[in-house]
XYZ file of C-alpha atoms in Angstrom:
470
model
C 111.225 84.573 85.145
C 110.376 88.114 82.721
C 107.132 89.650 84.611
C 104.256 89.931 82.663
C 102.815 93.675 81.774
C 100.559 94.768 84.529
C 96.822 94.458 84.013
C 94.747 97.378 83.597
C 92.910 96.689 86.573
C 96.542 96.949 88.505
C 97.077 100.352 86.769
C 93.781 101.796 87.723
C 94.124 100.955 91.368
C 97.379 102.915 91.520
C 95.073 105.778 91.949
C 94.485 104.508 95.540
C 97.967 105.613 96.266
C 97.162 109.246 97.248
C 95.835 107.881 100.529
C 98.965 106.482 101.327
C 100.182 109.911 103.063
C 98.744 109.409 106.107
C 100.041 105.776 106.601
C 103.106 106.908 108.720
C 100.908 108.128 111.520
C 98.231 105.389 111.049
C 100.621 102.423 111.008
C 101.809 102.948 114.631
C 98.648 101.038 115.760
C 99.505 98.048 113.626
C 103.019 97.328 114.229
C 104.577 96.243 117.358
C 106.831 99.481 119.479
C 109.825 100.429 117.402
C 113.099 98.286 118.282
C 116.019 100.145 119.172
C 117.090 100.792 115.418
C 114.023 102.250 113.486
C 113.247 100.687 109.829
C 115.708 102.247 107.421
C 115.026 104.369 104.513
C 117.610 102.995 102.288
C 118.958 99.438 100.931
C 122.664 100.352 102.329
C 121.017 101.443 105.973
C 119.028 98.678 106.288
C 121.292 96.159 105.572
C 123.894 97.911 107.951
C 121.429 97.458 110.605
C 121.574 93.585 110.090
C 125.397 93.662 109.779
C 125.484 93.402 106.396
C 126.242 95.559 103.331
C 124.060 96.378 100.331
C 126.265 97.143 97.381
C 126.509 97.767 93.553
C 128.938 97.452 90.670
C 130.124 101.147 89.417
C 131.565 101.822 86.185
C 134.039 104.894 85.823
C 132.571 106.202 82.636
C 128.862 106.818 84.611
C 130.225 108.562 87.331
C 129.414 111.885 85.523
C 125.995 110.759 85.222
C 124.270 112.639 88.308
C 120.987 110.341 88.237
C 123.418 107.382 88.485
C 125.499 108.753 91.304
C 122.604 110.121 93.156
C 121.088 106.611 93.372
C 124.356 104.967 94.061
C 125.404 107.311 96.738
C 121.938 107.365 98.183
C 121.291 103.342 98.313
C 124.495 101.649 98.705
C 127.382 100.966 101.487
C 129.494 98.894 99.097
C 131.108 99.160 95.791
C 132.640 96.817 93.090
C 134.456 98.265 90.277
C 132.506 96.590 87.407
C 135.451 96.169 84.994
C 138.403 98.812 86.158
C 139.953 96.290 88.282
C 140.131 93.413 85.806
C 143.389 92.239 84.527
C 143.060 94.062 80.790
C 142.308 97.200 82.704
C 145.146 97.114 85.449
C 148.207 95.398 83.413
C 147.475 96.426 80.022
C 151.037 95.821 78.783
C 153.118 93.354 80.643
C 154.477 94.696 83.807
C 153.073 98.502 83.140
C 150.249 98.687 85.339
C 147.445 101.202 85.044
C 144.881 102.226 87.604
C 143.610 105.305 86.397
C 140.000 103.765 85.927
C 140.182 101.722 89.007
C 141.407 104.492 91.063
C 138.347 106.620 89.661
C 136.002 104.279 91.100
C 137.778 103.443 94.085
C 138.243 107.260 95.177
C 134.383 107.902 94.351
C 133.596 105.216 96.589
C 135.454 106.217 99.828
C 134.862 109.744 99.633
C 131.434 108.789 99.806
C 131.714 106.406 102.911
C 131.781 103.100 100.908
C 133.551 100.002 101.430
C 134.994 98.633 98.076
C 135.453 94.884 96.961
C 138.070 94.242 94.624
C 137.232 92.233 91.644
C 139.255 90.011 90.088
C 142.777 89.149 90.363
C 143.104 85.883 88.278
C 140.632 84.884 85.398
C 140.372 83.316 81.831
C 138.409 86.077 80.956
C 139.466 89.945 79.949
C 143.158 88.822 79.780
C 145.311 91.524 77.845
C 146.806 90.058 74.588
C 149.995 89.607 75.998
C 148.689 87.336 78.575
C 146.575 85.122 76.390
C 149.742 84.629 74.358
C 151.866 83.015 77.247
C 151.518 79.597 78.690
C 153.088 77.056 81.050
C 155.292 78.409 83.761
C 155.724 82.079 82.209
C 152.114 82.245 82.362
C 151.948 81.037 86.204
C 155.034 83.564 87.212
C 152.748 86.547 84.872
C 149.833 85.964 87.509
C 151.635 85.745 90.121
C 153.119 89.098 89.152
C 149.868 90.719 88.565
C 148.165 89.601 91.617
C 151.187 91.526 93.378
C 151.048 94.262 91.855
C 147.576 94.747 92.019
C 147.337 94.103 95.665
C 150.141 96.425 96.446
C 148.679 99.222 94.907
C 145.257 98.767 96.936
C 146.880 97.149 100.149
C 144.947 97.783 103.254
C 142.404 99.519 101.219
C 140.066 96.734 99.752
C 138.029 94.746 102.263
C 137.363 91.825 99.917
C 138.896 90.513 96.704
C 137.780 88.167 94.450
C 141.117 86.273 93.930
C 140.035 83.790 91.254
C 137.059 84.036 89.010
C 134.888 81.135 87.606
C 137.381 78.442 87.582
C 134.969 75.575 87.134
C 133.251 74.388 83.771
C 129.679 74.560 83.174
C 127.496 71.677 82.734
C 127.490 68.460 84.749
C 131.049 67.291 84.790
C 132.116 69.198 87.901
C 135.493 69.596 86.159
C 137.805 72.750 86.175
C 137.421 74.907 83.278
C 139.908 74.247 80.397
C 141.643 77.807 80.543
C 145.049 78.689 79.998
C 145.479 79.174 83.580
C 144.239 75.588 84.416
C 146.815 74.346 82.058
C 149.589 75.647 83.920
C 148.665 72.987 86.623
C 145.935 72.135 89.006
C 147.305 74.179 92.045
C 147.031 77.452 90.195
C 144.320 78.207 92.344
C 145.545 77.623 95.486
C 149.046 79.607 94.355
C 146.871 82.556 93.550
C 145.152 82.495 97.332
C 148.661 82.177 98.769
C 150.247 84.743 96.663
C 147.063 87.043 97.452
C 147.469 86.512 101.301
C 151.359 87.477 101.422
C 150.333 90.737 99.557
C 147.818 91.885 101.568
C 147.442 89.949 104.820
C 144.272 92.088 105.769
C 141.889 91.702 103.304
C 139.279 88.676 102.474
C 140.033 86.360 99.865
C 137.332 85.248 97.969
C 136.540 82.453 95.420
C 133.717 83.869 93.163
C 131.719 81.770 90.530
C 128.275 81.598 88.640
C 125.563 78.543 88.350
C 126.807 77.514 91.726
C 123.708 78.706 93.831
C 121.641 75.519 93.220
C 122.973 72.879 95.595
C 122.072 69.868 93.540
C 124.448 71.025 90.517
C 127.754 69.406 89.843
C 129.430 72.696 89.263
C 128.546 73.750 92.828
C 129.437 70.259 94.443
C 133.059 70.478 92.767
C 133.522 74.296 94.000
C 132.389 72.926 97.643
C 134.927 70.141 97.439
C 137.644 72.445 96.544
C 136.898 75.140 99.421
C 136.687 72.028 101.782
C 139.938 70.870 100.672
C 141.370 74.191 100.891
C 140.065 74.769 104.392
C 141.600 71.285 105.671
C 144.690 71.841 104.212
C 145.364 75.483 105.366
C 144.924 77.343 101.927
C 144.058 80.836 102.880
C 140.760 81.248 101.516
C 137.854 83.440 103.533
C 135.116 83.723 101.460
C 132.805 82.529 98.691
C 130.837 84.571 96.323
C 127.819 83.593 94.259
C 127.307 85.713 91.622
C 123.265 84.857 91.543
C 122.561 85.719 88.162
C 119.129 84.204 88.057
C 117.587 83.731 85.070
C 115.334 81.306 82.592
C 118.407 79.423 82.114
C 119.810 79.326 85.656
C 116.352 79.972 88.019
C 116.547 80.654 91.765
C 116.116 77.379 93.770
C 114.911 77.734 97.110
C 117.786 75.331 97.925
C 120.039 78.241 97.447
C 119.861 79.001 101.360
C 121.063 75.220 101.846
C 124.003 76.206 99.625
C 125.008 79.246 101.463
C 124.434 77.289 104.926
C 126.514 74.548 103.888
C 129.712 76.523 102.564
C 129.158 78.627 105.580
C 129.612 75.646 107.840
C 132.921 74.889 106.151
C 134.161 77.886 108.013
C 134.327 80.572 105.231
C 131.969 83.678 104.693
C 129.794 83.933 101.757
C 128.285 86.678 99.597
C 126.166 87.431 96.820
C 128.360 89.272 94.572
C 126.933 90.367 91.302
C 123.167 89.685 91.953
C 120.667 90.108 89.217
C 117.325 88.648 88.331
C 115.769 88.156 84.986
C 112.535 90.326 85.350
C 113.092 91.425 88.602
C 110.368 89.221 90.439
C 110.023 91.102 94.024
C 109.386 87.585 95.222
C 112.774 86.547 94.096
C 114.530 89.488 95.435
C 112.920 88.954 98.550
C 113.795 85.300 98.703
C 117.612 86.058 97.960
C 117.682 88.902 100.686
C 116.219 86.635 103.233
C 118.354 83.775 102.077
C 121.448 85.928 103.138
C 119.703 87.200 106.257
C 119.633 83.679 107.315
C 122.761 83.072 107.183
C 124.987 84.560 109.899
C 128.588 84.211 107.617
C 126.476 86.117 104.690
C 128.614 89.101 104.473
C 126.132 91.219 102.104
C 124.826 91.327 98.526
C 126.115 93.138 95.667
C 123.438 94.081 92.620
C 125.352 93.953 89.633
C 124.609 97.652 88.335
C 122.157 100.375 89.490
C 119.714 100.627 86.826
C 118.201 98.551 84.258
C 119.988 100.297 81.477
C 123.461 99.913 83.360
C 122.860 96.313 83.450
C 125.248 93.863 81.078
C 121.647 92.400 80.648
C 119.527 95.238 80.268
C 116.800 93.509 78.059
C 116.074 91.066 80.740
C 115.265 94.799 83.071
C 116.954 92.758 85.988
C 118.016 95.372 88.659
C 115.643 97.267 91.256
C 115.851 100.653 89.320
C 114.330 101.327 85.835
C 116.081 103.173 83.393
C 114.719 106.364 84.465
C 115.998 105.542 88.152
C 112.548 105.003 89.558
C 112.241 102.561 92.143
C 110.749 99.405 90.951
C 108.584 96.612 93.104
C 111.704 94.668 93.769
C 113.185 97.377 95.390
C 110.406 97.635 97.823
C 110.271 93.852 98.612
C 114.173 93.985 99.321
C 113.905 96.755 101.711
C 111.072 95.066 103.509
C 113.088 92.080 103.809
C 116.158 93.957 105.025
C 114.050 95.932 107.700
C 112.467 92.587 108.815
C 109.564 93.866 109.808
C 107.861 92.719 112.961
C 105.338 89.844 114.037
C 101.887 91.603 114.670
C 101.181 93.202 117.940
C 99.464 91.097 120.408
C 95.736 92.229 120.441
C 92.481 92.255 118.567
C 90.878 94.505 116.482
C 90.036 95.196 113.042
C 92.277 95.786 110.275
C 91.673 98.968 107.744
C 92.699 99.248 104.379
C 94.373 102.943 104.025
C 93.238 103.288 100.188
C 89.628 102.235 100.924
C 88.988 102.837 104.440
C 87.099 99.430 104.697
C 88.078 96.313 107.046
C 89.225 92.626 106.359
C 86.131 90.926 106.582
C 85.028 87.184 106.428
C 82.145 87.073 104.199
C 78.591 86.206 105.863
C 80.247 85.692 109.332
C 81.454 82.135 107.786
C 83.648 79.929 109.458
C 84.233 77.446 106.703
C 87.943 76.668 105.770
C 88.755 78.300 102.472
C 86.620 81.296 102.391
C 88.028 84.242 100.986
C 88.609 87.209 102.767
C 87.350 90.413 101.477
C 86.775 94.157 102.393
C 83.734 95.604 103.957
C 82.524 98.622 105.833
C 84.161 98.640 109.225
C 82.172 97.390 112.296
C 82.502 95.456 115.672
C 81.383 92.066 114.670
C 83.591 89.016 115.225
C 84.139 88.264 111.753
C 86.367 91.483 111.578
C 88.101 91.073 114.736
C 91.761 89.824 114.059
C 94.053 88.608 116.968
C 97.627 88.732 116.324
C 99.882 85.936 117.978
C 103.545 86.330 118.760
C 103.810 83.502 115.970
C 103.063 86.062 113.388
C 99.410 84.642 112.710
C 96.347 86.754 112.308
C 93.669 84.853 113.893
C 89.505 85.224 113.767
C 86.997 83.160 115.869
C 90.097 82.491 118.156
C 90.805 79.107 115.866
C 90.968 80.350 112.065
C 93.884 82.224 110.668
C 94.392 84.304 108.070
C 95.877 81.967 105.338
C 97.502 82.362 102.009
C 96.182 79.344 99.435
C 99.248 80.012 97.404
C 102.408 81.717 96.774
C 102.182 83.827 93.567
C 100.339 86.935 92.441
C 96.633 86.477 92.590
C 96.526 83.866 95.346
C 93.851 83.781 97.218
C 93.705 84.955 100.975
C 91.290 83.256 103.377
C 90.688 81.550 106.582
C 91.804 78.193 107.601
C 92.247 76.125 110.607
C 95.702 77.437 112.248
C 98.405 74.803 111.759
C 101.455 76.724 112.220
C 102.877 76.848 108.311
C 104.570 79.706 107.082
C 101.528 80.289 104.892
C 99.780 81.566 107.958
C 102.475 83.724 109.155
C 102.692 87.504 108.258
C 105.331 90.353 108.912
C 104.390 93.358 109.499
C 106.376 96.497 107.943
C 106.655 100.129 108.777
C 105.369 101.173 105.637
C 102.023 99.479 106.403
C 102.259 96.610 104.267
C 101.478 92.991 105.262
C 104.034 90.520 103.622
C 103.594 86.774 103.709
C 106.450 85.053 105.310
C 105.996 82.254 102.894
C 105.187 84.025 99.666
C 107.315 87.313 100.288
C 104.425 88.782 98.855
C 101.758 91.664 100.102
C 98.305 91.414 101.468
C 96.395 93.088 98.586
C 93.262 94.468 97.960
C 91.853 93.758 94.245
C 89.241 97.176 94.553
C 88.375 99.238 97.058
C 84.852 98.720 97.442
C 82.309 96.241 99.402
C 83.283 92.627 98.616
C 86.505 93.478 96.981
C 88.453 90.296 97.277
C 91.630 90.077 99.161
C 94.822 88.458 97.646
C 98.727 88.270 97.487
C 100.224 90.446 94.985
C 104.298 91.787 94.667
C 104.549 94.496 96.790
C 104.351 97.992 95.133
C 103.629 100.590 97.777
C 100.219 101.294 96.565
C 97.944 102.281 99.240
C 95.483 99.083 98.415
C 98.282 97.197 100.099
C 98.727 99.512 103.342
C 96.656 98.435 106.470
C 96.278 99.971 109.996
C 94.542 98.509 112.999
C 91.596 100.077 114.732
């Protein structure tokens, strides 16, 4: 899933971005009248308009980095402590709690108006040495004491707790992970949740795991069976966290939305808790965001780190900001998805490229299905008159639709008989971009002269991807 280096032709086209300065004014003619809530300019604000949060993992040791804190404060409205609330950090010696680092993250978050997720209370990993040496009933009681101690300190302050983390085995067995906690008895997860409910009745209690996003996988089904059983028996579980570490070994699958929907149907909330995507594919980031938006019980999304250099998988460049703190194309795709865009404003007219000043044109006034659209000097001919529909289509000649012939970078944009498919539906964003509903990619001019072909390409804020209606 790692993205390829940008072709030289795309680098040359970045020069077109200068023309984007006028897009905010010109776009008004393209998009429908602004809804009551205007498009937001940050991830947290855009998510909040959808009743959700967009958060990040914060490391206390980076809070002295002004670039790091500036981005985190501006963009996110939820915080998860990356390591500072885990077992080894909060109870380094048995019965002796230390909340110094955890409180630093918590205090920074609340002082900047952000909610806090707690991570994590019971886990086979990052246990201090004293806990690793325990077993049986002694370990079980130590787990209970740890949950009570940590939750008492943060009682009433944490909106969600990852009570239990990663309790299922990888692979196709669907079995529990063979951990020291599991060896205390199969009911250890239930005990952890009942203990947590008693410790802080106001907090949402979550089970959190990875490689459980694909609905067909055995690990996903095993987790589903546990949550269903808990709900049937009244075990206090409120939410399920999907870490969503997507990479070549565990790629994003479009059935992730089905997974979220099926868990939500059990009567629990769902959340995307540790999102990072190898190569930071803009399309995949947009798809994950839209999956959450499509499920009413999806509480929000947390990315696991601020910049690529802050990531535990920094070599995979998996986040929304590069090491210098610059927004990546994936950032734009997420923000556009959160803002939702609009369906095209009903009416007819030409669609002009901001960078080129030329219009979407059907070459030689062709009516043949599969004819690729290009740029051409604007005129009043019928082959440049695009009619918007309430369904999100852009029609020409009355019966031909603007049609994406694929879902990847470079896919041709053509005319084709209208048939209602998502590859013929378009979302218009406040920045002037036109995004394919099926692909999540932007309508892109592969040049600025007459005859330059129109294609799909990852959204990157270039003026060759900005459009106005005339």
